[in-house]
XYZ file of C-alpha atoms in Angstrom:
112
model
C 87.100 -66.528 -31.951
C 85.715 -67.138 -28.666
C 82.568 -68.662 -29.829
C 81.591 -72.290 -28.918
C 81.983 -72.950 -33.046
C 85.833 -71.946 -32.672
C 86.251 -74.554 -30.085
C 84.294 -77.276 -32.168
C 86.536 -76.512 -35.375
C 89.688 -76.700 -33.264
C 88.552 -79.763 -31.563
C 87.898 -81.465 -35.368
C 91.206 -79.848 -36.623
C 93.466 -80.522 -33.430
C 96.278 -83.410 -33.606
C 95.881 -85.800 -30.765
C 99.881 -86.020 -30.719
C 101.005 -84.931 -27.120
C 100.029 -87.849 -25.163
C 97.262 -87.769 -22.333
C 94.729 -86.731 -25.181
C 96.103 -82.843 -25.536
C 95.710 -81.475 -28.571
C 98.557 -80.111 -30.953
C 97.765 -77.193 -33.617
C 100.439 -76.669 -36.065
C 100.705 -73.399 -38.208
C 98.982 -75.214 -40.952
C 96.303 -76.276 -38.871
C 95.733 -72.695 -37.790
C 95.817 -71.414 -41.318
C 92.743 -74.303 -42.372
C 90.665 -72.930 -39.066
C 87.626 -71.316 -40.130
C 86.574 -67.856 -38.551
C 83.338 -66.151 -38.988
C 84.135 -62.361 -40.611
C 82.185 -60.514 -37.667
C 82.861 -57.336 -39.948
C 80.085 -59.085 -42.079
C 77.696 -58.611 -39.073
C 74.850 -55.364 -39.181
C 75.943 -52.796 -36.349
C 73.337 -53.886 -34.074
C 74.780 -57.339 -34.121
C 78.401 -56.241 -33.800
C 77.747 -54.301 -30.600
C 75.896 -57.468 -29.195
C 79.075 -59.500 -29.949
C 80.981 -56.530 -28.323
C 78.630 -56.706 -25.441
C 78.663 -60.410 -24.700
C 82.290 -60.736 -25.269
C 82.876 -58.108 -22.708
C 80.453 -60.015 -20.399
C 82.482 -63.089 -20.628
C 85.677 -61.610 -20.267
C 85.140 -60.542 -16.683
C 85.296 -63.814 -15.447
C 87.781 -67.030 -15.617
C 87.152 -69.377 -18.356
C 85.418 -72.463 -17.225
C 86.307 -76.444 -18.487
C 84.270 -76.763 -21.624
C 81.538 -79.024 -19.987
C 80.806 -76.489 -17.317
C 81.734 -73.163 -19.900
C 78.917 -74.466 -22.280
C 76.334 -74.260 -19.578
C 77.058 -70.477 -18.593
C 74.434 -68.221 -19.628
C 76.660 -65.875 -20.761
C 78.592 -68.310 -23.082
C 75.083 -69.277 -24.450
C 74.382 -65.669 -25.491
C 77.221 -65.138 -27.355
C 77.034 -68.472 -29.080
C 73.248 -67.622 -29.761
C 74.591 -64.490 -31.430
C 76.885 -66.335 -33.621
C 75.024 -69.046 -34.342
C 71.986 -67.499 -35.316
C 73.929 -65.260 -37.334
C 74.833 -68.371 -39.783
C 71.362 -69.723 -39.849
C 71.545 -72.192 -37.021
C 68.062 -72.783 -34.903
C 67.947 -74.182 -31.125
C 67.799 -77.682 -31.965
C 70.965 -77.489 -34.461
C 72.791 -75.296 -31.527
C 71.835 -77.837 -28.945
C 73.385 -80.798 -31.077
C 76.398 -78.914 -32.152
C 77.114 -78.607 -27.948
C 76.061 -82.467 -27.531
C 78.579 -83.355 -30.797
C 81.470 -81.181 -29.321
C 81.222 -82.575 -25.955
C 80.998 -86.092 -26.938
C 84.294 -85.685 -29.310
C 85.909 -84.252 -26.234
C 84.952 -87.108 -24.147
C 85.879 -89.811 -26.473
C 89.151 -88.012 -27.106
C 89.593 -87.756 -23.445
C 88.367 -91.360 -22.704
C 90.681 -93.113 -25.283
C 93.767 -91.075 -23.470
C 92.949 -92.272 -19.984
C 92.631 -96.114 -21.703
C 96.197 -95.847 -22.895
């Protein structure tokens, strides 16, 4: 749940209904949320995920535009993304796409 891919899914599934670009999530939205099943990862990968999450949990969460540039965030995401077969260029594209969607939502809200 703490990987950037989940943020991306939330961004895509969220409803812009609260004004100022704030996303709303109804229960039905959460039921549709795709979540990776970490129990399917081998023991080594699960241990890497736990360690990466522990490191991130030791600090404050930053705004998404800063968060995706943090090395500890990138390490966690790398474990998750590589587990689903994404390569480095695809990971970079996902970051860019997600930030673009967020910028567009926020820009639209600012213009209203």
